[in-house]
Amino acid sequence: MTLKNVKISLNKISKSLGDIQDSREFLLKNTREIIILCSKAIIAVHKGELSTGKNNLKQADILLKKYKKKSTGGLEKYLITPEQEFVEAASLIAIVEKKEIPSDKKLSVMPESYVLGLLDCVGELKRMVFDKIRIGKIDEATRIFDIMENLYLQLYTFSLYDKVVKEARRKIDVNRILVDDVRSAITEEKRRSELIKTLQKLEK
């Protein structure tokens, strides 16, 4: 008995695992740029610089498509975080532009990435609602809150898949608190606005 077959097999396996490891390191290093671009896109949107945000998102999309070619051999999981950030930014931009949020197919992302990205978008919508309230745009704040609440309700049942979509349950629990906070803030602001209108009428 010899180890000839074992040696041949292990050499092949070693080369295959080496290639997978190299691809893994490549993805971990290079997909950070996608995450940064998506973060910049979100920041730009909050600052009212929509064209800059869309440009950052476009660059992120180009890189994401490029790196997907490297995510073979079970390496798809290393794209979940960058895809998640991409979904979050794309959804936020669509909402600001009063367009439909793109589907997972349209964005070419994995199902898990899509769900997690939408869950993260709820938090960004809270920030946007408060920004609108601060500058007195209560109607726009209400429009965004309606989307925020409906998005949360659509995602609520995905807590059942927490073992498959990691962090889903925790994010959903956080989003419930965010939605309640924003609902209270909008209700209070509407009451305040009505009170001011009433006082102004009495003064006339």
JSON list of C-alpha atoms in Angstrom, two decimals:
[
{"chain": "A", "resi": 1, "resn": "MET", "atom": "CA", "xyz": [0.00, 0.00, 0.00]},
{"chain": "A", "resi": 2, "resn": "THR", "atom": "CA", "xyz": [1.28, 3.44, -0.94]},
{"chain": "A", "resi": 3, "resn": "LEU", "atom": "CA", "xyz": [0.09, 7.00, -0.47]},
{"chain": "A", "resi": 4, "resn": "LYS", "atom": "CA", "xyz": [0.37, 7.92, -4.12]},
{"chain": "A", "resi": 5, "resn": "ASN", "atom": "CA", "xyz": [-3.36, 8.61, -4.57]},
{"chain": "A", "resi": 6, "resn": "VAL", "atom": "CA", "xyz": [-3.51, 10.49, -1.28]},
{"chain": "A", "resi": 7, "resn": "LYS", "atom": "CA", "xyz": [-0.61, 12.70, -2.30]},
{"chain": "A", "resi": 8, "resn": "ILE", "atom": "CA", "xyz": [-2.20, 13.53, -5.67]},
{"chain": "A", "resi": 9, "resn": "SER", "atom": "CA", "xyz": [-5.57, 14.26, -4.03]},
{"chain": "A", "resi": 10, "resn": "LEU", "atom": "CA", "xyz": [-4.09, 16.45, -1.31]},
{"chain": "A", "resi": 11, "resn": "ASN", "atom": "CA", "xyz": [-2.07, 18.45, -3.82]},
{"chain": "A", "resi": 12, "resn": "LYS", "atom": "CA", "xyz": [-5.22, 19.20, -5.80]},
{"chain": "A", "resi": 13, "resn": "ILE", "atom": "CA", "xyz": [-7.16, 20.07, -2.64]},
{"chain": "A", "resi": 14, "resn": "SER", "atom": "CA", "xyz": [-4.33, 22.26, -1.39]},
{"chain": "A", "resi": 15, "resn": "LYS", "atom": "CA", "xyz": [-4.29, 24.24, -4.63]},
{"chain": "A", "resi": 16, "resn": "SER", "atom": "CA", "xyz": [-8.09, 24.58, -4.59]},
{"chain": "A", "resi": 17, "resn": "LEU", "atom": "CA", "xyz": [-8.16, 25.75, -0.96]},
{"chain": "A", "resi": 18, "resn": "GLY", "atom": "CA", "xyz": [-5.31, 28.15, -1.67]},
{"chain": "A", "resi": 19, "resn": "ASP", "atom": "CA", "xyz": [-7.29, 29.72, -4.51]},
{"chain": "A", "resi": 20, "resn": "ILE", "atom": "CA", "xyz": [-10.38, 30.02, -2.29]},
{"chain": "A", "resi": 21, "resn": "GLN", "atom": "CA", "xyz": [-8.34, 31.60, 0.49]},
{"chain": "A", "resi": 22, "resn": "ASP", "atom": "CA", "xyz": [-6.79, 34.12, -1.92]},
{"chain": "A", "resi": 23, "resn": "SER", "atom": "CA", "xyz": [-10.24, 35.02, -3.25]},
{"chain": "A", "resi": 24, "resn": "ARG", "atom": "CA", "xyz": [-11.55, 35.40, 0.30]},
{"chain": "A", "resi": 25, "resn": "GLU", "atom": "CA", "xyz": [-8.76, 37.80, 1.24]},
{"chain": "A", "resi": 26, "resn": "PHE", "atom": "CA", "xyz": [-9.30, 39.70, -1.99]},
{"chain": "A", "resi": 27, "resn": "LEU", "atom": "CA", "xyz": [-13.02, 40.11, -1.30]},
{"chain": "A", "resi": 28, "resn": "LEU", "atom": "CA", "xyz": [-12.56, 41.15, 2.33]},
{"chain": "A", "resi": 29, "resn": "LYS", "atom": "CA", "xyz": [-10.02, 43.78, 1.33]},
{"chain": "A", "resi": 30, "resn": "ASN", "atom": "CA", "xyz": [-11.69, 45.20, -1.76]},
{"chain": "A", "resi": 31, "resn": "THR", "atom": "CA", "xyz": [-15.37, 45.15, -0.79]},
{"chain": "A", "resi": 32, "resn": "ARG", "atom": "CA", "xyz": [-14.61, 47.72, 1.95]},
{"chain": "A", "resi": 33, "resn": "GLU", "atom": "CA", "xyz": [-14.54, 50.28, -0.86]},
{"chain": "A", "resi": 34, "resn": "ILE", "atom": "CA", "xyz": [-18.14, 49.39, -1.73]},
{"chain": "A", "resi": 35, "resn": "ILE", "atom": "CA", "xyz": [-19.21, 49.85, 1.90]},
{"chain": "A", "resi": 36, "resn": "ILE", "atom": "CA", "xyz": [-17.47, 53.24, 2.04]},
{"chain": "A", "resi": 37, "resn": "LEU", "atom": "CA", "xyz": [-19.10, 54.39, -1.21]},
{"chain": "A", "resi": 38, "resn": "CYS", "atom": "CA", "xyz": [-22.55, 53.36, 0.03]},
{"chain": "A", "resi": 39, "resn": "SER", "atom": "CA", "xyz": [-21.97, 55.18, 3.32]},
{"chain": "A", "resi": 40, "resn": "LYS", "atom": "CA", "xyz": [-20.94, 58.29, 1.39]},
{"chain": "A", "resi": 41, "resn": "ALA", "atom": "CA", "xyz": [-24.09, 57.96, -0.73]},
{"chain": "A", "resi": 42, "resn": "ILE", "atom": "CA", "xyz": [-26.29, 57.87, 2.37]},
{"chain": "A", "resi": 43, "resn": "ILE", "atom": "CA", "xyz": [-24.51, 60.85, 3.95]},
{"chain": "A", "resi": 44, "resn": "ALA", "atom": "CA", "xyz": [-24.88, 62.82, 0.71]},
{"chain": "A", "resi": 45, "resn": "VAL", "atom": "CA", "xyz": [-28.62, 62.09, 0.57]},
{"chain": "A", "resi": 46, "resn": "HIS", "atom": "CA", "xyz": [-29.10, 63.33, 4.13]},
{"chain": "A", "resi": 47, "resn": "LYS", "atom": "CA", "xyz": [-27.21, 66.50, 3.22]},
{"chain": "A", "resi": 48, "resn": "GLY", "atom": "CA", "xyz": [-29.52, 67.05, 0.24]},
{"chain": "A", "resi": 49, "resn": "GLU", "atom": "CA", "xyz": [-26.78, 66.24, -2.29]},
{"chain": "A", "resi": 50, "resn": "LEU", "atom": "CA", "xyz": [-28.78, 63.67, -4.24]},
{"chain": "A", "resi": 51, "resn": "SER", "atom": "CA", "xyz": [-26.67, 63.71, -7.42]},
{"chain": "A", "resi": 52, "resn": "THR", "atom": "CA", "xyz": [-23.51, 63.01, -5.38]},
{"chain": "A", "resi": 53, "resn": "GLY", "atom": "CA", "xyz": [-25.29, 60.19, -3.60]},
{"chain": "A", "resi": 54, "resn": "LYS", "atom": "CA", "xyz": [-26.44, 58.63, -6.86]},
{"chain": "A", "resi": 55, "resn": "ASN", "atom": "CA", "xyz": [-22.94, 58.89, -8.29]},
{"chain": "A", "resi": 56, "resn": "ASN", "atom": "CA", "xyz": [-21.46, 57.11, -5.26]},
{"chain": "A", "resi": 57, "resn": "LEU", "atom": "CA", "xyz": [-24.12, 54.41, -5.57]},
{"chain": "A", "resi": 58, "resn": "LYS", "atom": "CA", "xyz": [-23.32, 53.94, -9.26]},
{"chain": "A", "resi": 59, "resn": "GLN", "atom": "CA", "xyz": [-19.63, 53.45, -8.47]},
{"chain": "A", "resi": 60, "resn": "ALA", "atom": "CA", "xyz": [-20.52, 50.95, -5.76]},
{"chain": "A", "resi": 61, "resn": "ASP", "atom": "CA", "xyz": [-22.73, 49.04, -8.23]},
{"chain": "A", "resi": 62, "resn": "ILE", "atom": "CA", "xyz": [-19.87, 48.79, -10.75]},
{"chain": "A", "resi": 63, "resn": "LEU", "atom": "CA", "xyz": [-17.49, 47.42, -8.11]},
{"chain": "A", "resi": 64, "resn": "LEU", "atom": "CA", "xyz": [-20.09, 45.02, -6.75]},
{"chain": "A", "resi": 65, "resn": "LYS", "atom": "CA", "xyz": [-20.68, 43.50, -10.18]},
{"chain": "A", "resi": 66, "resn": "LYS", "atom": "CA", "xyz": [-16.92, 43.21, -10.65]},
{"chain": "A", "resi": 67, "resn": "TYR", "atom": "CA", "xyz": [-16.28, 41.44, -7.36]},
{"chain": "A", "resi": 68, "resn": "LYS", "atom": "CA", "xyz": [-19.20, 39.04, -7.73]},
{"chain": "A", "resi": 69, "resn": "LYS", "atom": "CA", "xyz": [-17.11, 37.23, -10.31]},
{"chain": "A", "resi": 70, "resn": "LYS", "atom": "CA", "xyz": [-14.65, 36.41, -7.53]},
{"chain": "A", "resi": 71, "resn": "SER", "atom": "CA", "xyz": [-17.31, 35.10, -5.15]},
{"chain": "A", "resi": 72, "resn": "THR", "atom": "CA", "xyz": [-17.40, 31.52, -6.37]},
{"chain": "A", "resi": 73, "resn": "GLY", "atom": "CA", "xyz": [-16.81, 28.35, -4.39]},
{"chain": "A", "resi": 74, "resn": "GLY", "atom": "CA", "xyz": [-18.95, 29.29, -1.40]},
{"chain": "A", "resi": 75, "resn": "LEU", "atom": "CA", "xyz": [-17.53, 32.82, -1.06]},
{"chain": "A", "resi": 76, "resn": "GLU", "atom": "CA", "xyz": [-20.90, 34.53, -1.64]},
{"chain": "A", "resi": 77, "resn": "LYS", "atom": "CA", "xyz": [-21.27, 35.14, 2.11]},
{"chain": "A", "resi": 78, "resn": "TYR", "atom": "CA", "xyz": [-18.46, 37.69, 1.98]},
{"chain": "A", "resi": 79, "resn": "LEU", "atom": "CA", "xyz": [-20.63, 39.86, -0.26]},
{"chain": "A", "resi": 80, "resn": "ILE", "atom": "CA", "xyz": [-23.58, 40.01, 2.16]},
{"chain": "A", "resi": 81, "resn": "THR", "atom": "CA", "xyz": [-22.34, 43.11, 4.02]},
{"chain": "A", "resi": 82, "resn": "PRO", "atom": "CA", "xyz": [-21.45, 45.20, 0.93]},
{"chain": "A", "resi": 83, "resn": "GLU", "atom": "CA", "xyz": [-24.70, 44.13, -0.77]},
{"chain": "A", "resi": 84, "resn": "GLN", "atom": "CA", "xyz": [-26.62, 45.01, 2.37]},
{"chain": "A", "resi": 85, "resn": "GLU", "atom": "CA", "xyz": [-25.13, 48.52, 2.38]},
{"chain": "A", "resi": 86, "resn": "PHE", "atom": "CA", "xyz": [-25.88, 48.83, -1.33]},
{"chain": "A", "resi": 87, "resn": "VAL", "atom": "CA", "xyz": [-29.55, 47.91, -0.80]},
{"chain": "A", "resi": 88, "resn": "GLU", "atom": "CA", "xyz": [-29.82, 50.41, 2.06]},
{"chain": "A", "resi": 89, "resn": "ALA", "atom": "CA", "xyz": [-28.41, 53.28, -0.02]},
{"chain": "A", "resi": 90, "resn": "ALA", "atom": "CA", "xyz": [-30.41, 52.39, -3.16]},
{"chain": "A", "resi": 91, "resn": "SER", "atom": "CA", "xyz": [-33.65, 52.17, -1.16]},
{"chain": "A", "resi": 92, "resn": "LEU", "atom": "CA", "xyz": [-33.06, 55.51, 0.55]},
{"chain": "A", "resi": 93, "resn": "ILE", "atom": "CA", "xyz": [-32.39, 57.24, -2.76]},
{"chain": "A", "resi": 94, "resn": "ALA", "atom": "CA", "xyz": [-35.54, 55.73, -4.29]},
{"chain": "A", "resi": 95, "resn": "ILE", "atom": "CA", "xyz": [-37.66, 56.95, -1.37]},
{"chain": "A", "resi": 96, "resn": "VAL", "atom": "CA", "xyz": [-36.24, 60.48, -1.60]},
{"chain": "A", "resi": 97, "resn": "GLU", "atom": "CA", "xyz": [-36.97, 60.51, -5.33]},
{"chain": "A", "resi": 98, "resn": "LYS", "atom": "CA", "xyz": [-40.51, 59.22, -4.61]},
{"chain": "A", "resi": 99, "resn": "LYS", "atom": "CA", "xyz": [-39.88, 56.11, -6.68]},
{"chain": "A", "resi": 100, "resn": "GLU", "atom": "CA", "xyz": [-40.51, 52.43, -6.00]},
{"chain": "A", "resi": 101, "resn": "ILE", "atom": "CA", "xyz": [-37.83, 50.71, -3.94]},
{"chain": "A", "resi": 102, "resn": "PRO", "atom": "CA", "xyz": [-35.99, 48.39, -6.38]},
{"chain": "A", "resi": 103, "resn": "SER", "atom": "CA", "xyz": [-36.50, 44.63, -6.12]},
{"chain": "A", "resi": 104, "resn": "ASP", "atom": "CA", "xyz": [-33.75, 42.21, -5.15]},
{"chain": "A", "resi": 105, "resn": "LYS", "atom": "CA", "xyz": [-33.62, 41.10, -8.77]},
{"chain": "A", "resi": 106, "resn": "LYS", "atom": "CA", "xyz": [-33.23, 44.67, -10.03]},
{"chain": "A", "resi": 107, "resn": "LEU", "atom": "CA", "xyz": [-30.36, 45.27, -7.58]},
{"chain": "A", "resi": 108, "resn": "SER", "atom": "CA", "xyz": [-28.84, 41.83, -8.34]},
{"chain": "A", "resi": 109, "resn": "VAL", "atom": "CA", "xyz": [-28.33, 40.98, -4.67]},
{"chain": "A", "resi": 110, "resn": "MET", "atom": "CA", "xyz": [-28.81, 37.87, -2.55]},
{"chain": "A", "resi": 111, "resn": "PRO", "atom": "CA", "xyz": [-32.11, 37.49, -0.63]},
{"chain": "A", "resi": 112, "resn": "GLU", "atom": "CA", "xyz": [-30.38, 37.80, 2.77]},
{"chain": "A", "resi": 113, "resn": "SER", "atom": "CA", "xyz": [-28.61, 40.99, 1.70]},
{"chain": "A", "resi": 114, "resn": "TYR", "atom": "CA", "xyz": [-31.89, 42.47, 0.48]},
{"chain": "A", "resi": 115, "resn": "VAL", "atom": "CA", "xyz": [-33.76, 41.83, 3.74]},
{"chain": "A", "resi": 116, "resn": "LEU", "atom": "CA", "xyz": [-30.93, 43.15, 5.91]},
{"chain": "A", "resi": 117, "resn": "GLY", "atom": "CA", "xyz": [-30.46, 46.22, 3.71]},
{"chain": "A", "resi": 118, "resn": "LEU", "atom": "CA", "xyz": [-34.15, 47.12, 3.96]},
{"chain": "A", "resi": 119, "resn": "LEU", "atom": "CA", "xyz": [-34.05, 46.65, 7.74]},
{"chain": "A", "resi": 120, "resn": "ASP", "atom": "CA", "xyz": [-31.12, 49.08, 7.94]},
{"chain": "A", "resi": 121, "resn": "CYS", "atom": "CA", "xyz": [-32.95, 51.55, 5.72]},
{"chain": "A", "resi": 122, "resn": "VAL", "atom": "CA", "xyz": [-35.67, 51.91, 8.37]},
{"chain": "A", "resi": 123, "resn": "GLY", "atom": "CA", "xyz": [-33.10, 53.51, 10.69]},
{"chain": "A", "resi": 124, "resn": "GLU", "atom": "CA", "xyz": [-32.05, 55.98, 8.00]},
{"chain": "A", "resi": 125, "resn": "LEU", "atom": "CA", "xyz": [-35.68, 56.90, 7.43]},
{"chain": "A", "resi": 126, "resn": "LYS", "atom": "CA", "xyz": [-36.04, 57.77, 11.11]},
{"chain": "A", "resi": 127, "resn": "ARG", "atom": "CA", "xyz": [-33.17, 60.22, 10.78]},
{"chain": "A", "resi": 128, "resn": "MET", "atom": "CA", "xyz": [-34.73, 61.69, 7.65]},
{"chain": "A", "resi": 129, "resn": "VAL", "atom": "CA", "xyz": [-38.13, 62.13, 9.34]},
{"chain": "A", "resi": 130, "resn": "PHE", "atom": "CA", "xyz": [-36.58, 64.04, 12.23]},
{"chain": "A", "resi": 131, "resn": "ASP", "atom": "CA", "xyz": [-34.63, 66.21, 9.79]},
{"chain": "A", "resi": 132, "resn": "LYS", "atom": "CA", "xyz": [-37.89, 67.11, 8.01]},
{"chain": "A", "resi": 133, "resn": "ILE", "atom": "CA", "xyz": [-39.66, 67.85, 11.30]},
{"chain": "A", "resi": 134, "resn": "ARG", "atom": "CA", "xyz": [-36.79, 70.17, 12.31]},
{"chain": "A", "resi": 135, "resn": "ILE", "atom": "CA", "xyz": [-37.25, 72.33, 9.23]},
{"chain": "A", "resi": 136, "resn": "GLY", "atom": "CA", "xyz": [-41.03, 72.32, 9.48]},
{"chain": "A", "resi": 137, "resn": "LYS", "atom": "CA", "xyz": [-41.79, 69.97, 6.57]},
{"chain": "A", "resi": 138, "resn": "ILE", "atom": "CA", "xyz": [-44.36, 67.90, 8.43]},
{"chain": "A", "resi": 139, "resn": "ASP", "atom": "CA", "xyz": [-46.11, 66.62, 5.29]},
{"chain": "A", "resi": 140, "resn": "GLU", "atom": "CA", "xyz": [-42.86, 65.24, 3.90]},
{"chain": "A", "resi": 141, "resn": "ALA", "atom": "CA", "xyz": [-42.02, 63.81, 7.33]},
{"chain": "A", "resi": 142, "resn": "THR", "atom": "CA", "xyz": [-45.40, 62.06, 7.37]},
{"chain": "A", "resi": 143, "resn": "ARG", "atom": "CA", "xyz": [-44.87, 60.66, 3.85]},
{"chain": "A", "resi": 144, "resn": "ILE", "atom": "CA", "xyz": [-41.51, 59.20, 4.81]},
{"chain": "A", "resi": 145, "resn": "PHE", "atom": "CA", "xyz": [-42.88, 57.83, 8.09]},
{"chain": "A", "resi": 146, "resn": "ASP", "atom": "CA", "xyz": [-45.68, 56.04, 6.24]},
{"chain": "A", "resi": 147, "resn": "ILE", "atom": "CA", "xyz": [-43.07, 54.31, 4.09]},
{"chain": "A", "resi": 148, "resn": "MET", "atom": "CA", "xyz": [-40.96, 53.56, 7.17]},
{"chain": "A", "resi": 149, "resn": "GLU", "atom": "CA", "xyz": [-43.88, 51.99, 9.02]},
{"chain": "A", "resi": 150, "resn": "ASN", "atom": "CA", "xyz": [-45.08, 49.96, 6.04]},
{"chain": "A", "resi": 151, "resn": "LEU", "atom": "CA", "xyz": [-41.55, 48.75, 5.37]},
{"chain": "A", "resi": 152, "resn": "TYR", "atom": "CA", "xyz": [-41.27, 47.59, 8.98]},
{"chain": "A", "resi": 153, "resn": "LEU", "atom": "CA", "xyz": [-44.62, 45.78, 8.77]},
{"chain": "A", "resi": 154, "resn": "GLN", "atom": "CA", "xyz": [-43.55, 44.03, 5.58]},
{"chain": "A", "resi": 155, "resn": "LEU", "atom": "CA", "xyz": [-40.30, 42.90, 7.21]},
{"chain": "A", "resi": 156, "resn": "TYR", "atom": "CA", "xyz": [-41.75, 41.98, 10.61]},
{"chain": "A", "resi": 157, "resn": "THR", "atom": "CA", "xyz": [-42.38, 38.31, 9.79]},
{"chain": "A", "resi": 158, "resn": "PHE", "atom": "CA", "xyz": [-38.75, 37.79, 8.77]},
{"chain": "A", "resi": 159, "resn": "SER", "atom": "CA", "xyz": [-37.83, 37.42, 12.45]},
{"chain": "A", "resi": 160, "resn": "LEU", "atom": "CA", "xyz": [-38.92, 33.81, 11.89]},
{"chain": "A", "resi": 161, "resn": "TYR", "atom": "CA", "xyz": [-35.85, 33.31, 9.70]},
{"chain": "A", "resi": 162, "resn": "ASP", "atom": "CA", "xyz": [-33.31, 34.59, 12.21]},
{"chain": "A", "resi": 163, "resn": "LYS", "atom": "CA", "xyz": [-31.26, 31.41, 11.94]},
{"chain": "A", "resi": 164, "resn": "VAL", "atom": "CA", "xyz": [-30.98, 31.90, 8.18]},
{"chain": "A", "resi": 165, "resn": "VAL", "atom": "CA", "xyz": [-30.87, 35.69, 7.98]},
{"chain": "A", "resi": 166, "resn": "LYS", "atom": "CA", "xyz": [-28.49, 36.56, 10.79]},
{"chain": "A", "resi": 167, "resn": "GLU", "atom": "CA", "xyz": [-29.35, 39.62, 12.90]},
{"chain": "A", "resi": 168, "resn": "ALA", "atom": "CA", "xyz": [-32.86, 39.81, 11.38]},
{"chain": "A", "resi": 169, "resn": "ARG", "atom": "CA", "xyz": [-34.69, 39.44, 14.70]},
{"chain": "A", "resi": 170, "resn": "ARG", "atom": "CA", "xyz": [-32.49, 41.96, 16.51]},
{"chain": "A", "resi": 171, "resn": "LYS", "atom": "CA", "xyz": [-32.85, 44.51, 13.72]},
{"chain": "A", "resi": 172, "resn": "ILE", "atom": "CA", "xyz": [-36.62, 44.02, 13.64]},
{"chain": "A", "resi": 173, "resn": "ASP", "atom": "CA", "xyz": [-36.83, 44.55, 17.41]},
{"chain": "A", "resi": 174, "resn": "VAL", "atom": "CA", "xyz": [-34.81, 47.76, 17.07]},
{"chain": "A", "resi": 175, "resn": "ASN", "atom": "CA", "xyz": [-36.98, 48.92, 14.16]},
{"chain": "A", "resi": 176, "resn": "ARG", "atom": "CA", "xyz": [-40.14, 48.46, 16.22]},
{"chain": "A", "resi": 177, "resn": "ILE", "atom": "CA", "xyz": [-38.77, 50.92, 18.77]},
{"chain": "A", "resi": 178, "resn": "LEU", "atom": "CA", "xyz": [-37.72, 53.33, 16.01]},
{"chain": "A", "resi": 179, "resn": "VAL", "atom": "CA", "xyz": [-41.18, 53.27, 14.42]},
{"chain": "A", "resi": 180, "resn": "ASP", "atom": "CA", "xyz": [-42.87, 53.90, 17.78]},
{"chain": "A", "resi": 181, "resn": "ASP", "atom": "CA", "xyz": [-40.49, 56.80, 18.51]},
{"chain": "A", "resi": 182, "resn": "VAL", "atom": "CA", "xyz": [-41.12, 58.44, 15.14]},
{"chain": "A", "resi": 183, "resn": "ARG", "atom": "CA", "xyz": [-44.90, 57.94, 15.40]},
{"chain": "A", "resi": 184, "resn": "SER", "atom": "CA", "xyz": [-44.87, 59.73, 18.76]},
{"chain": "A", "resi": 185, "resn": "ALA", "atom": "CA", "xyz": [-42.73, 62.56, 17.39]},
{"chain": "A", "resi": 186, "resn": "ILE", "atom": "CA", "xyz": [-44.99, 63.12, 14.38]},
{"chain": "A", "resi": 187, "resn": "THR", "atom": "CA", "xyz": [-48.14, 62.99, 16.52]},
{"chain": "A", "resi": 188, "resn": "GLU", "atom": "CA", "xyz": [-46.66, 65.54, 18.90]},
{"chain": "A", "resi": 189, "resn": "GLU", "atom": "CA", "xyz": [-45.57, 67.81, 16.05]},
{"chain": "A", "resi": 190, "resn": "LYS", "atom": "CA", "xyz": [-49.01, 67.69, 14.44]},
{"chain": "A", "resi": 191, "resn": "ARG", "atom": "CA", "xyz": [-50.65, 68.59, 17.74]},
{"chain": "A", "resi": 192, "resn": "ARG", "atom": "CA", "xyz": [-48.21, 71.45, 18.20]},
{"chain": "A", "resi": 193, "resn": "SER", "atom": "CA", "xyz": [-48.93, 72.74, 14.69]},
{"chain": "A", "resi": 194, "resn": "GLU", "atom": "CA", "xyz": [-52.68, 72.58, 15.28]},
{"chain": "A", "resi": 195, "resn": "LEU", "atom": "CA", "xyz": [-52.28, 74.44, 18.58]},
{"chain": "A", "resi": 196, "resn": "ILE", "atom": "CA", "xyz": [-50.28, 77.18, 16.89]},
{"chain": "A", "resi": 197, "resn": "LYS", "atom": "CA", "xyz": [-52.92, 77.53, 14.15]},
{"chain": "A", "resi": 198, "resn": "THR", "atom": "CA", "xyz": [-55.67, 77.75, 16.77]},
{"chain": "A", "resi": 199, "resn": "LEU", "atom": "CA", "xyz": [-53.80, 80.42, 18.76]},
{"chain": "A", "resi": 200, "resn": "GLN", "atom": "CA", "xyz": [-53.16, 82.40, 15.58]},
{"chain": "A", "resi": 201, "resn": "LYS", "atom": "CA", "xyz": [-56.87, 82.36, 14.76]},
{"chain": "A", "resi": 202, "resn": "LEU", "atom": "CA", "xyz": [-57.75, 83.58, 18.27]},
{"chain": "A", "resi": 203, "resn": "GLU", "atom": "CA", "xyz": [-55.31, 86.46, 17.94]},
{"chain": "A", "resi": 204, "resn": "LYS", "atom": "CA", "xyz": [-56.99, 87.74, 14.78]}
]
